[in-house]
């Protein structure tokens, strides 16, 4: 559990859900963690407190990505980084319900921000570092939120195309794609009083249950280990085998 001792990790969208689980896990593995979030000061402080209770070190930085990533990097300063996890994202909506402004907002948070987070992080990153982008199984499964799905497709391409550029610095770039996971993003699971929606998912999931944030954090943690140094440019499905056919 001390593989990441001496390393610093930036995790975006770490106030709750999958991002919080990743931040807590990387801290438990020894990294000092920068907990990024957009608006929920209290929840971000809860993530920091959970890390500190476990004996780890962390601090929170607030930045809404609609406004770019300057605020985030003002909070980071000249800190050296070893791991960057682009996790923050928002949903779009079904065809006919998304205005051009909303479309731009979803792309700004889900695609523009990860791109510029990486660009701004690179001069701060130590060689041999790790970039991990959180995509989604929606890239291989047709679902109605087209705008969200398109952003995740763009993220997959970003990881694939960036890997050879960063190879000379031994920085690996990989993408982790969760399936349905218990977070605020899936509020419908909490409103699923007769369990029918949950059954609809679990019946087509090889491992037979909904994902938990810790499941995704474990896969991210694998990619941060020293032994993962030969894996780059890959998309790793972390869905428990959702819709394998
Ligand atoms: P949540 O909605 O639970 O959390 C979203 C996080 O992103 C929060 O920390 C939030 O901060 C931050 N955030 C929200 N809006 C902005 C913004 N405008 N600018 C910057 N940060 C923002 O998400 P999940 O944990 O469910 O998802 C995490 C990742 O996993 C996402 O990339 C998502 O697409 C992906 N994923 C999730 C799946 C799922 O089933 N949950 C399935 C497949 C992929 P704040 O709390 O301050 O609002």
mmCIF file of N, CA and C and ligand atoms in Angstrom, residues 13-19 36-40 63-66 87-90 105 109 134-136 148 152 178-181 183-186, ligand 1:
data_model
loop_
_atom_site.group_PDB
_atom_site.id
_atom_site.type_symbol
_atom_site.label_atom_id
_atom_site.label_comp_id
_atom_site.label_asym_id
_atom_site.label_seq_id
_atom_site.Cartn_x
_atom_site.Cartn_y
_atom_site.Cartn_z
ATOM 1 N N UNK A 13 -12.679 16.360 -10.083
ATOM 2 C CA UNK A 13 -14.009 15.860 -9.705
ATOM 3 C C UNK A 13 -13.937 14.897 -8.538
ATOM 4 N N UNK A 14 -13.156 15.263 -7.510
ATOM 5 C CA UNK A 14 -12.906 14.318 -6.415
ATOM 6 C C UNK A 14 -13.725 14.625 -5.162
ATOM 7 N N UNK A 15 -14.729 15.503 -5.276
ATOM 8 C CA UNK A 15 -15.554 15.817 -4.109
ATOM 9 C C UNK A 15 -16.547 14.702 -3.788
ATOM 10 N N UNK A 16 -16.835 13.880 -4.780
ATOM 11 C CA UNK A 16 -17.837 12.816 -4.560
ATOM 12 C C UNK A 16 -17.662 11.722 -5.604
ATOM 13 N N UNK A 17 -18.484 10.685 -5.466
ATOM 14 C CA UNK A 17 -18.563 9.635 -6.483
ATOM 15 C C UNK A 17 -17.230 8.942 -6.767
ATOM 16 N N UNK A 18 -17.019 8.661 -8.039
ATOM 17 C CA UNK A 18 -15.837 7.907 -8.461
ATOM 18 C C UNK A 18 -14.554 8.684 -8.157
ATOM 19 N N UNK A 19 -14.581 9.999 -8.377
ATOM 20 C CA UNK A 19 -13.387 10.822 -8.125
ATOM 21 C C UNK A 19 -12.962 10.757 -6.666
ATOM 22 N N UNK A 36 -9.589 18.107 -6.652
ATOM 23 C CA UNK A 36 -10.292 19.171 -7.390
ATOM 24 C C UNK A 36 -11.802 18.969 -7.298
ATOM 25 N N UNK A 37 -12.540 20.082 -7.359
ATOM 26 C CA UNK A 37 -14.007 20.022 -7.396
ATOM 27 C C UNK A 37 -14.504 21.320 -8.013
ATOM 28 N N UNK A 38 -15.837 21.383 -8.258
ATOM 29 C CA UNK A 38 -16.391 22.576 -8.923
ATOM 30 C C UNK A 38 -17.086 23.520 -7.942
ATOM 31 N N UNK A 39 -17.988 22.996 -7.120
ATOM 32 C CA UNK A 39 -18.855 23.876 -6.317
ATOM 33 C C UNK A 39 -19.068 23.410 -4.878
ATOM 34 N N UNK A 40 -19.009 22.108 -4.645
ATOM 35 C CA UNK A 40 -19.390 21.550 -3.338
ATOM 36 C C UNK A 40 -18.239 21.597 -2.338
ATOM 37 N N UNK A 63 -12.519 24.753 -8.865
ATOM 38 C CA UNK A 63 -12.464 25.356 -10.209
ATOM 39 C C UNK A 63 -13.591 24.780 -11.052
ATOM 40 N N UNK A 64 -14.470 25.650 -11.536
ATOM 41 C CA UNK A 64 -15.535 25.190 -12.439
ATOM 42 C C UNK A 64 -14.980 25.223 -13.858
ATOM 43 N N UNK A 65 -14.969 24.090 -14.521
ATOM 44 C CA UNK A 65 -14.273 23.974 -15.801
ATOM 45 C C UNK A 65 -14.970 24.690 -16.959
ATOM 46 N N UNK A 66 -16.211 25.136 -16.765
ATOM 47 C CA UNK A 66 -16.831 25.977 -17.797
ATOM 48 C C UNK A 66 -15.960 27.220 -18.022
ATOM 49 N N UNK A 87 -11.142 13.071 -14.204
ATOM 50 C CA UNK A 87 -12.357 12.321 -13.847
ATOM 51 C C UNK A 87 -13.630 13.163 -13.930
ATOM 52 N N UNK A 88 -13.538 14.477 -13.686
ATOM 53 C CA UNK A 88 -14.743 15.327 -13.641
ATOM 54 C C UNK A 88 -15.487 15.278 -14.969
ATOM 55 N N UNK A 89 -16.804 15.178 -14.913
ATOM 56 C CA UNK A 89 -17.624 15.208 -16.126
ATOM 57 C C UNK A 89 -19.067 15.484 -15.750
ATOM 58 N N UNK A 90 -19.835 15.919 -16.738
ATOM 59 C CA UNK A 90 -21.275 16.152 -16.542
ATOM 60 C C UNK A 90 -22.047 15.492 -17.674
ATOM 61 N N UNK A 105 -21.197 23.586 -23.023
ATOM 62 C CA UNK A 105 -20.820 23.415 -21.617
ATOM 63 C C UNK A 105 -20.339 21.979 -21.372
ATOM 64 N N UNK A 109 -16.519 20.954 -20.150
ATOM 65 C CA UNK A 109 -16.159 20.245 -18.916
ATOM 66 C C UNK A 109 -15.534 18.877 -19.229
ATOM 67 N N UNK A 134 -10.915 9.318 -17.337
ATOM 68 C CA UNK A 134 -12.083 8.474 -17.059
ATOM 69 C C UNK A 134 -13.119 8.699 -18.159
ATOM 70 N N UNK A 135 -13.301 7.663 -18.953
ATOM 71 C CA UNK A 135 -14.258 7.712 -20.055
ATOM 72 C C UNK A 135 -15.540 6.996 -19.619
ATOM 73 N N UNK A 136 -16.094 6.179 -20.488
ATOM 74 C CA UNK A 136 -17.331 5.465 -20.141
ATOM 75 C C UNK A 136 -17.593 4.345 -21.140
ATOM 76 N N UNK A 148 -23.082 13.574 -24.272
ATOM 77 C CA UNK A 148 -22.184 12.952 -23.281
ATOM 78 C C UNK A 148 -21.359 11.844 -23.939
ATOM 79 N N UNK A 152 -17.129 11.381 -24.515
ATOM 80 C CA UNK A 152 -16.308 10.261 -24.049
ATOM 81 C C UNK A 152 -15.538 9.636 -25.221
ATOM 82 N N UNK A 178 -15.714 3.133 -16.944
ATOM 83 C CA UNK A 178 -16.681 2.473 -16.060
ATOM 84 C C UNK A 178 -17.986 2.159 -16.793
ATOM 85 N N UNK A 179 -18.729 1.199 -16.234
ATOM 86 C CA UNK A 179 -20.119 0.998 -16.637
ATOM 87 C C UNK A 179 -20.995 1.699 -15.608
ATOM 88 N N UNK A 180 -22.222 1.239 -15.446
ATOM 89 C CA UNK A 180 -23.130 1.900 -14.496
ATOM 90 C C UNK A 180 -22.571 1.753 -13.070
ATOM 91 N N UNK A 181 -22.383 2.897 -12.423
ATOM 92 C CA UNK A 181 -21.745 2.923 -11.099
ATOM 93 C C UNK A 181 -22.615 3.760 -10.156
ATOM 94 N N UNK A 183 -23.461 6.431 -8.200
ATOM 95 C CA UNK A 183 -23.041 7.798 -7.845
ATOM 96 C C UNK A 183 -24.221 8.741 -8.112
ATOM 97 N N UNK A 184 -24.019 10.028 -7.806
ATOM 98 C CA UNK A 184 -25.069 11.026 -8.064
ATOM 99 C C UNK A 184 -25.449 11.081 -9.545
ATOM 100 N N UNK A 185 -24.512 10.700 -10.417
ATOM 101 C CA UNK A 185 -24.784 10.754 -11.850
ATOM 102 C C UNK A 185 -25.914 9.789 -12.219
ATOM 103 N N UNK A 186 -26.093 8.768 -11.409
ATOM 104 C CA UNK A 186 -27.154 7.778 -11.664
ATOM 105 C C UNK A 186 -28.256 7.886 -10.621
HETATM 106 P P1 LIG B 1 -20.496 12.696 -10.049
HETATM 107 O O1 LIG B 1 -21.581 13.436 -10.729
HETATM 108 O O2 LIG B 1 -20.809 11.874 -8.848
HETATM 109 O O3 LIG B 1 -19.326 13.734 -9.609
HETATM 110 C C1 LIG B 1 -18.897 14.671 -10.540
HETATM 111 C C2 LIG B 1 -17.627 15.355 -10.068
HETATM 112 O O4 LIG B 1 -17.250 16.303 -11.082
HETATM 113 C C3 LIG B 1 -17.803 16.146 -8.791
HETATM 114 O O5 LIG B 1 -16.596 16.146 -8.058
HETATM 115 C C4 LIG B 1 -18.109 17.550 -9.300
HETATM 116 O O6 LIG B 1 -17.736 18.593 -8.379
HETATM 117 C C5 LIG B 1 -17.247 17.619 -10.549
HETATM 118 N N1 LIG B 1 -17.829 18.561 -11.494
HETATM 119 C C6 LIG B 1 -19.157 18.687 -11.808
HETATM 120 N N2 LIG B 1 -19.344 19.727 -12.636
HETATM 121 C C7 LIG B 1 -18.115 20.262 -12.849
HETATM 122 C C8 LIG B 1 -17.675 21.383 -13.574
HETATM 123 N N3 LIG B 1 -18.523 22.145 -14.240
HETATM 124 N N4 LIG B 1 -16.357 21.677 -13.567
HETATM 125 C C9 LIG B 1 -15.477 20.910 -12.877
HETATM 126 N N5 LIG B 1 -15.839 19.836 -12.153
HETATM 127 C C10 LIG B 1 -17.149 19.516 -12.134
HETATM 128 O O7 LIG B 1 -19.778 11.824 -11.178
HETATM 129 P P2 LIG B 1 -19.355 10.276 -11.176
HETATM 130 O O8 LIG B 1 -18.515 10.005 -9.998
HETATM 131 O O9 LIG B 1 -20.539 9.456 -11.440
HETATM 132 O O10 LIG B 1 -18.468 10.219 -12.508
HETATM 133 C C11 LIG B 1 -17.062 10.348 -12.489
HETATM 134 C C12 LIG B 1 -16.536 10.028 -13.867
HETATM 135 O O11 LIG B 1 -16.913 8.701 -14.236
HETATM 136 C C13 LIG B 1 -17.082 10.930 -14.975
HETATM 137 O O12 LIG B 1 -16.072 11.156 -15.927
HETATM 138 C C14 LIG B 1 -18.180 10.098 -15.581
HETATM 139 O O13 LIG B 1 -18.444 10.467 -16.909
HETATM 140 C C15 LIG B 1 -17.565 8.716 -15.490
HETATM 141 N N6 LIG B 1 -18.530 7.632 -15.552
HETATM 142 C C16 LIG B 1 -19.486 7.502 -14.569
HETATM 143 C C17 LIG B 1 -20.384 6.460 -14.638
HETATM 144 C C18 LIG B 1 -21.427 6.245 -13.602
HETATM 145 O O14 LIG B 1 -22.255 5.331 -13.786
HETATM 146 N N7 LIG B 1 -21.469 7.009 -12.523
HETATM 147 C C19 LIG B 1 -20.357 5.492 -15.745
HETATM 148 C C20 LIG B 1 -19.323 5.739 -16.711
HETATM 149 C C21 LIG B 1 -18.462 6.773 -16.604
HETATM 150 P P3 LIG B 1 -18.875 19.241 -7.390
HETATM 151 O O15 LIG B 1 -19.189 18.186 -6.378
HETATM 152 O O16 LIG B 1 -18.200 20.422 -6.815
HETATM 153 O O17 LIG B 1 -20.057 19.555 -8.261
#
